[in-house]
Amino acid sequence: MIERIPDLVNADENLVRRGRHLSTTFMLGVGDQGYLVKIIEGRIVSITPGPFVTPNYSFALRAPKDEWEMFWEKIPKPGHNDIFALFKRGKLTIEGDLHPFMANLLYIKDVLAAPRKEANR
Amino acid sequence: MSAQFEPITGRYLNMTLLGRPHRLYIEEAGRGIPLLCLHTAGSDGRQYRGLLNDSRITDNYRVIVFDMPWHGKSSPPEGYQNEEYRLTSRDYVQMILEIADALELDKPVVMGCSIGGRIVLYLAHQHAKRFRAIIGLETAAHVAPYYDVNWLHRGDVHGGEVSAGVVSGLVAPTAPDKERWETLWHYLMSGPGVFKGDLYFYKVDGDIRDKIDQIDGRSTPLYLLTGEYDYSCTSEGTLDVAERTGAEATIMKGLGHFPMSEDPPKFISYLLPVLEKIRGASS
């Protein structure tokens, strides 16, 4: 799932254009596993799985694995369709420097939802 | 595609509102029972384009939609540059009553969504007798903040883009792309600080939990329609209001927080039976 995000995002020129002013690295937490997602001008250049010694990132989004799996379903069920839906149910934490996150919210949401494009159900 | 006008009339109304001169943009279509529609926070009356264009509704209802001051094609009042816009329950109620009076509406049905779905509870509580029926879309008595609204209005974040980003997940994933992005466009182009100002009512001033039990949802019929994908005004929040007021509530499948705008045909299939009931009771 997660390892497919770079190809899915980078192949979508409209999505890359929407994120063209964003260059940052953020932490994606899937259960106990962390991934550093590095973005340069709207392209995902790497996703690096932990463990990390001294991870350096702007903001972090963390949720249990089963929550991300439901989030990545082709048509997610109510309560699972958006990161704020997860947040409101207390399943997602958002922390760090939120400026790049909020200033590029539509882009970040579509990056996170990219695995839905290849979901079987 | 041949050029074709929609059967909607849009006009500007100059009137005194809340003690100040205002220039309001109002659209309407149809004839019959007045149906006064209230848009969501940070958006405008275009959300009701599907209803205004559906003859199954406009054959029996005069559908009227106004852009609130600061929204859509309604201007902010003179001097806006020297004040911070903040919507309060008192002003919002007064605005609706004054506009209904200015338009000389006889026992209208009022229907509002989100902040509009909240304010209709105030109308049901304080002014129920003025209305034939009250319809709340995405109604809850209170919504706890789930993000810092200060992000919505600051110089280093595009206000329209962040507003659209905040609400995008409230559209059901099954909504047609065309209507989803039309709905988001209204947010993308909203005025600076307007969405934030509306949310002052939605999340702070407009907490009506302590008055819900005093609302009689039967003498002036109260109908509540909520999309299953709405995580802002949740189904649970709506059902709680229904249980405590006697309102008739329906949870709408495959719809989110903007039912009339994100998927008009699907929403209208839920709305028509309600409008039929209201019409049946009126005849």
Coordinates of C-alpha atoms in Angstrom, one line a residue:
Chain A
M1 CA 0.0 0.0 0.0
I2 CA 2.3 2.7 1.3
E3 CA 5.2 1.8 -1.0
R4 CA 2.8 2.4 -4.0
I5 CA 2.1 6.1 -2.9
P6 CA 5.1 7.6 -4.8
D7 CA 4.2 6.1 -8.2
L8 CA 0.5 6.9 -7.7
V9 CA 1.1 10.5 -6.7
N10 CA 3.9 11.2 -9.2
A11 CA 1.8 9.8 -12.1
D12 CA -1.0 12.2 -11.4
E13 CA 0.2 15.5 -12.9
N14 CA -2.7 17.5 -11.5
L15 CA -2.0 16.4 -8.0
V16 CA 1.7 17.1 -8.4
R17 CA 0.8 20.6 -9.7
R18 CA -1.4 21.2 -6.7
G19 CA 1.5 20.4 -4.4
R20 CA 4.2 22.2 -6.5
H21 CA 5.0 24.7 -3.7
L22 CA 5.4 22.0 -1.1
S23 CA 8.8 20.6 -0.2
T24 CA 8.8 18.9 3.2
T25 CA 9.2 15.5 5.0
F26 CA 6.4 14.3 7.2
M27 CA 6.0 11.3 9.4
L28 CA 3.2 8.8 8.6
G29 CA 2.6 6.4 11.5
V30 CA 0.9 3.2 10.7
G31 CA 0.4 1.4 14.0
D32 CA 3.9 1.0 15.5
Q33 CA 5.6 1.5 12.1
G34 CA 6.8 4.9 11.0
Y35 CA 7.5 6.1 7.5
L36 CA 9.2 9.3 6.5
V37 CA 7.5 10.7 3.4
K38 CA 9.8 13.1 1.5
I39 CA 8.2 15.6 -0.9
I40 CA 10.0 17.9 -3.2
E41 CA 7.8 20.3 -5.2
G42 CA 4.8 18.1 -5.1
R43 CA 6.6 14.9 -6.0
I44 CA 7.1 12.1 -3.5
V45 CA 10.8 11.4 -3.8
S46 CA 11.1 8.7 -1.1
I47 CA 9.2 6.9 1.6
T48 CA 11.6 5.5 4.2
P49 CA 10.4 3.0 6.8
G50 CA 11.7 3.2 10.4
P51 CA 13.2 2.5 12.8
F52 CA 14.9 5.9 12.9
V53 CA 17.7 7.2 15.1
T54 CA 16.9 10.9 15.0
P55 CA 14.0 11.4 12.6
N56 CA 13.6 14.9 11.2
Y57 CA 10.2 15.9 9.9
S58 CA 7.7 18.8 9.9
F59 CA 4.5 17.2 11.0
A60 CA 3.3 13.7 11.9
L61 CA 0.1 11.9 11.2
R62 CA -0.4 8.6 13.2
A63 CA -3.2 6.1 13.3
P64 CA -3.6 2.4 14.0
K65 CA -3.0 0.0 11.1
D66 CA -6.6 -1.2 10.9
E67 CA -7.8 2.5 10.7
W68 CA -5.5 3.2 7.7
E69 CA -6.6 -0.1 6.0
M70 CA -10.3 1.0 6.3
F71 CA -9.3 4.5 5.2
W72 CA -7.7 3.0 2.0
E73 CA -10.8 1.0 1.0
K74 CA -12.0 2.0 -2.5
I75 CA -15.2 3.5 -1.0
P76 CA -14.5 3.9 2.7
K77 CA -17.4 3.6 5.1
P78 CA -18.7 6.6 7.1
G79 CA -16.2 7.7 9.7
H80 CA -13.3 6.3 7.7
N81 CA -13.4 8.5 4.6
D82 CA -11.2 11.4 5.7
I83 CA -8.3 12.1 8.1
F84 CA -10.5 14.5 10.0
A85 CA -13.1 11.8 10.4
L86 CA -10.4 9.6 12.0
F87 CA -9.2 12.6 14.1
K88 CA -12.7 13.3 15.3
R89 CA -13.1 9.7 16.4
G90 CA -9.9 9.9 18.3
K91 CA -8.0 7.5 16.0
L92 CA -5.6 9.9 14.4
T93 CA -3.1 12.2 15.9
I94 CA -1.8 15.3 14.1
E95 CA 1.2 17.1 15.6
G96 CA 4.3 19.1 14.7
D97 CA 4.6 22.1 12.5
L98 CA 1.2 22.2 10.9
H99 CA 1.8 25.1 8.5
P100 CA 2.8 22.9 5.5
F101 CA 0.0 20.5 6.4
M102 CA -2.8 23.1 6.5
A103 CA -1.4 25.3 3.7
N104 CA -1.5 22.2 1.4
L105 CA -4.4 20.3 2.9
L106 CA -6.2 19.3 -0.3
Y107 CA -2.9 18.0 -1.7
I108 CA -1.9 16.1 1.5
K109 CA -5.4 14.5 1.7
D110 CA -5.1 13.2 -1.8
V111 CA -1.6 11.9 -1.2
L112 CA -2.8 10.0 1.8
A113 CA -5.8 8.7 -0.1
A114 CA -3.7 7.6 -3.2
P115 CA -3.8 3.9 -2.3
R116 CA -7.6 3.9 -2.9
K117 CA -6.9 4.1 -6.6
E118 CA -5.6 0.5 -6.5
A119 CA -7.9 -0.8 -3.8
N120 CA -9.9 -4.0 -4.7
R121 CA -12.7 -3.1 -2.4
Chain B
M1 CA -25.0 22.1 -26.2
S2 CA -27.6 24.7 -26.9
A3 CA -27.6 27.8 -24.7
Q4 CA -30.4 27.7 -22.2
F5 CA -31.4 29.9 -19.2
E6 CA -32.2 28.1 -16.0
P7 CA -35.7 29.0 -14.5
I8 CA -34.1 30.9 -11.7
T9 CA -34.4 34.7 -11.0
G10 CA -31.6 36.4 -9.2
R11 CA -32.0 39.9 -7.8
Y12 CA -30.4 42.3 -5.4
L13 CA -32.4 43.4 -2.4
N14 CA -31.5 46.6 -0.6
M15 CA -32.8 46.6 2.9
T16 CA -31.9 47.5 6.5
L17 CA -30.7 44.4 8.2
L18 CA -29.6 44.3 11.9
G19 CA -29.8 48.1 11.8
R20 CA -27.4 48.6 8.9
P21 CA -28.0 49.1 5.1
H22 CA -27.3 45.9 3.2
R23 CA -27.3 44.7 -0.4
L24 CA -28.3 41.1 -0.5
Y25 CA -28.4 38.7 -3.4
I26 CA -31.5 36.5 -3.6
E27 CA -32.4 33.8 -6.0
E28 CA -35.8 32.2 -6.4
A29 CA -37.8 29.8 -8.6
G30 CA -41.3 28.3 -8.5
R31 CA -44.6 29.2 -7.0
G32 CA -46.6 28.0 -4.0
I33 CA -45.5 27.5 -0.4
P34 CA -42.5 29.7 0.3
L35 CA -39.4 27.6 1.1
L36 CA -36.7 29.7 2.5
C37 CA -33.2 28.0 2.2
L38 CA -30.1 28.7 4.3
H39 CA -26.7 27.8 3.0
T40 CA -23.7 26.4 5.0
A41 CA -20.9 28.3 6.7
G42 CA -18.4 29.9 4.3
S43 CA -20.5 29.1 1.2
D44 CA -23.5 30.6 -0.6
G45 CA -26.9 30.1 -2.1
R46 CA -25.6 28.2 -5.2
Q47 CA -25.7 25.1 -3.0
Y48 CA -29.4 25.0 -3.7
R49 CA -29.1 25.1 -7.5
G50 CA -30.5 21.5 -7.8
L51 CA -33.7 22.4 -5.9
L52 CA -34.2 25.7 -7.8
N53 CA -34.0 23.7 -11.1
D54 CA -36.2 20.8 -10.1
S55 CA -39.8 21.2 -11.3
R56 CA -41.0 18.5 -8.9
I57 CA -40.2 21.0 -6.2
T58 CA -40.9 24.3 -7.9
D59 CA -44.3 23.3 -9.1
N60 CA -45.6 23.5 -5.6
Y61 CA -43.0 25.5 -3.7
R62 CA -41.5 29.0 -4.2
V63 CA -37.9 28.2 -3.4
I64 CA -36.0 31.3 -2.1
V65 CA -32.3 31.3 -1.4
F66 CA -30.4 34.3 -0.1
D67 CA -26.7 34.8 0.2
M68 CA -25.9 35.9 3.7
P69 CA -24.1 39.2 4.0
W70 CA -20.4 38.7 3.3
H71 CA -21.2 35.5 1.3
G72 CA -21.6 34.9 -2.4
K73 CA -22.9 38.0 -4.2
S74 CA -24.1 39.7 -1.1
S75 CA -21.8 42.4 0.0
P76 CA -20.4 42.9 3.5
P77 CA -21.8 46.1 5.1
E78 CA -20.1 49.4 4.7
G79 CA -17.1 49.7 6.9
Y80 CA -16.4 45.9 6.9
Q81 CA -12.7 46.6 6.5
N82 CA -12.6 47.9 10.1
E83 CA -14.3 45.0 11.8
E84 CA -14.0 41.3 12.3
Y85 CA -16.9 39.2 11.0
R86 CA -18.4 37.0 13.6
L87 CA -21.8 35.4 13.3
T88 CA -23.9 35.0 16.5
S89 CA -27.1 33.1 17.1
R90 CA -28.9 36.4 17.9
D91 CA -27.9 38.1 14.7
Y92 CA -28.5 35.0 12.6
V93 CA -32.1 34.5 13.9
Q94 CA -32.8 38.2 13.4
M95 CA -31.4 38.2 9.9
I96 CA -33.7 35.3 8.8
L97 CA -36.8 36.9 10.4
E98 CA -36.0 40.3 8.9
I99 CA -35.5 38.9 5.4
A100 CA -38.7 36.8 5.6
D101 CA -40.6 40.0 6.6
A102 CA -39.0 42.0 3.9
L103 CA -40.1 39.4 1.3
E104 CA -43.6 39.3 3.0
L105 CA -43.4 35.5 3.2
D106 CA -46.6 34.0 4.6
K107 CA -45.8 31.1 7.0
P108 CA -42.8 29.9 5.0
V109 CA -41.1 26.6 5.4
V110 CA -37.5 27.2 6.5
M111 CA -34.7 24.8 5.6
G112 CA -31.1 25.2 6.6
C113 CA -27.9 23.1 6.3
S114 CA -25.1 22.9 8.9
I115 CA -25.0 26.3 10.5
G116 CA -28.4 26.6 8.8
G117 CA -29.4 23.3 10.3
R118 CA -28.4 24.6 13.7
I119 CA -30.1 28.0 13.5
V120 CA -33.4 26.3 12.6
L121 CA -33.3 24.8 16.1
Y122 CA -33.2 28.4 17.4
L123 CA -36.1 29.3 15.2
A124 CA -38.0 26.2 16.4
H125 CA -37.3 27.2 20.0
Q126 CA -38.1 30.9 19.8
H127 CA -40.2 31.5 16.7
A128 CA -41.8 28.2 15.7
K129 CA -45.3 29.8 15.1
R130 CA -43.9 31.9 12.3
F131 CA -43.2 28.9 10.2
R132 CA -45.3 26.2 8.5
A133 CA -42.6 23.6 9.0
I134 CA -38.9 23.6 9.8
I135 CA -36.3 21.4 8.0
G136 CA -32.8 20.9 9.4
L137 CA -30.1 19.4 7.2
E138 CA -27.0 18.1 9.0
T139 CA -28.4 19.3 12.3
A140 CA -26.8 18.8 15.7
A141 CA -27.2 20.8 18.9
H142 CA -23.4 21.3 19.2
V143 CA -20.2 20.4 17.4
A144 CA -16.9 20.3 19.3
P145 CA -14.0 22.0 17.5
Y146 CA -11.8 19.4 15.7
Y147 CA -9.2 21.8 14.2
D148 CA -7.9 25.2 15.1
V149 CA -10.0 27.7 13.1
N150 CA -7.3 30.3 13.2
W151 CA -5.8 28.4 10.2
L152 CA -8.7 29.6 8.1
H153 CA -7.7 33.3 8.1
R154 CA -4.0 34.3 8.1
G155 CA -1.7 35.8 5.5
D156 CA 0.5 32.8 4.9
V157 CA -2.2 30.3 4.2
H158 CA -4.7 30.7 1.3
G159 CA -8.0 31.0 3.0
G160 CA -10.1 29.5 0.2
E161 CA -7.8 26.5 -0.3
V162 CA -7.6 25.7 3.4
S163 CA -11.4 26.1 3.8
A164 CA -12.0 23.7 0.9
G165 CA -9.4 21.3 2.4
V166 CA -11.1 21.3 5.7
V167 CA -14.5 20.5 4.3
S168 CA -13.6 18.3 1.4
G169 CA -13.9 15.1 3.5
L170 CA -17.4 16.0 4.5
V171 CA -18.6 15.3 0.9
A172 CA -19.5 11.6 0.6
P173 CA -17.0 9.6 -1.4
T174 CA -19.8 8.5 -3.7
A175 CA -20.7 12.0 -4.7
P176 CA -20.3 12.8 -8.5
D177 CA -17.0 14.6 -9.1
K178 CA -18.7 17.5 -10.9
E179 CA -20.9 18.3 -7.9
R180 CA -18.2 17.6 -5.3
W181 CA -15.9 20.1 -7.0
E182 CA -18.7 22.6 -7.5
T183 CA -19.4 22.4 -3.8
L184 CA -15.7 22.9 -3.0
W185 CA -15.5 25.8 -5.4
H186 CA -17.9 27.8 -3.2
Y187 CA -15.4 27.3 -0.4
L188 CA -12.3 27.9 -2.6
M189 CA -13.7 31.4 -3.4
S190 CA -15.1 32.4 -0.1
G191 CA -14.1 35.8 1.3
P192 CA -11.2 36.1 3.8
G193 CA -12.3 35.2 7.3
V194 CA -15.9 34.5 6.4
F195 CA -15.9 30.8 7.0
K196 CA -14.1 31.4 10.3
G197 CA -16.6 34.0 11.3
D198 CA -19.5 31.6 10.6
L199 CA -17.8 28.9 12.7
Y200 CA -17.9 31.2 15.7
F201 CA -21.6 30.5 15.6
Y202 CA -21.2 26.9 14.7
K203 CA -18.6 26.0 17.4
V204 CA -18.8 28.6 20.1
D205 CA -21.9 30.9 20.3
G206 CA -24.5 28.5 18.8
D207 CA -24.4 25.8 21.5
I208 CA -28.1 25.0 22.0
R209 CA -27.8 21.8 24.0
D210 CA -29.5 23.3 27.0
K211 CA -32.6 24.3 25.1
I212 CA -33.3 21.3 23.0
D213 CA -35.7 19.8 25.5
Q214 CA -37.9 22.9 25.2
I215 CA -38.4 22.5 21.5
D216 CA -41.7 21.0 20.4
G217 CA -40.9 19.3 17.1
R218 CA -44.6 18.4 16.5
S219 CA -46.7 21.5 16.7
T220 CA -44.6 23.1 14.1
P221 CA -43.3 20.0 12.4
L222 CA -39.5 19.6 12.5
Y223 CA -37.8 17.3 10.0
L224 CA -34.2 16.4 10.2
L225 CA -32.2 14.9 7.3
T226 CA -28.5 14.0 7.8
G227 CA -26.0 12.4 5.5
E228 CA -24.4 9.2 6.8
Y229 CA -20.9 10.5 5.8
D230 CA -21.2 13.7 7.9
Y231 CA -18.6 13.5 10.7
S232 CA -19.2 17.1 11.7
C233 CA -22.9 16.9 12.4
T234 CA -23.1 13.2 13.1
S235 CA -26.0 10.9 12.7
E236 CA -25.9 10.4 16.5
G237 CA -26.2 14.2 17.0
T238 CA -29.2 14.4 14.7
L239 CA -30.9 11.4 16.3
D240 CA -30.4 12.8 19.7
V241 CA -32.1 16.1 18.7
A242 CA -35.0 14.1 17.1
E243 CA -35.5 12.0 20.2
R244 CA -35.6 15.0 22.5
T245 CA -37.9 17.2 20.3
G246 CA -40.2 14.7 18.6
A247 CA -38.7 15.6 15.2
E248 CA -38.8 13.2 12.4
A249 CA -35.3 12.2 11.4
T250 CA -33.8 10.4 8.4
I251 CA -30.2 9.4 7.9
M252 CA -29.5 9.7 4.2
K253 CA -27.4 7.0 2.6
G254 CA -24.5 8.0 0.4
L255 CA -24.6 11.6 1.3
G256 CA -22.4 13.9 3.5
H257 CA -22.5 17.3 5.0
F258 CA -23.7 19.2 1.8
P259 CA -26.5 17.0 0.5
M260 CA -28.3 19.6 -1.6
S261 CA -25.1 20.5 -3.4
E262 CA -22.9 17.3 -3.5
D263 CA -25.5 15.1 -5.0
P264 CA -28.8 17.0 -5.7
P265 CA -30.8 14.1 -7.2
K266 CA -30.0 11.8 -4.4
F267 CA -30.9 14.5 -1.8
I268 CA -34.1 15.5 -3.6
S269 CA -35.3 11.8 -3.4
Y270 CA -35.1 12.2 0.4
L271 CA -36.6 15.7 0.4
L272 CA -39.6 15.2 -1.8
P273 CA -41.5 13.0 0.7
V274 CA -41.0 15.6 3.4
L275 CA -42.2 18.4 1.1
E276 CA -45.3 16.2 0.2
K277 CA -46.1 15.8 3.9
I278 CA -45.9 19.5 4.6
R279 CA -48.0 20.2 1.5
G280 CA -50.6 17.6 2.6
A281 CA -50.8 19.2 6.0
S282 CA -51.2 22.7 4.5
S283 CA -54.1 21.8 2.1

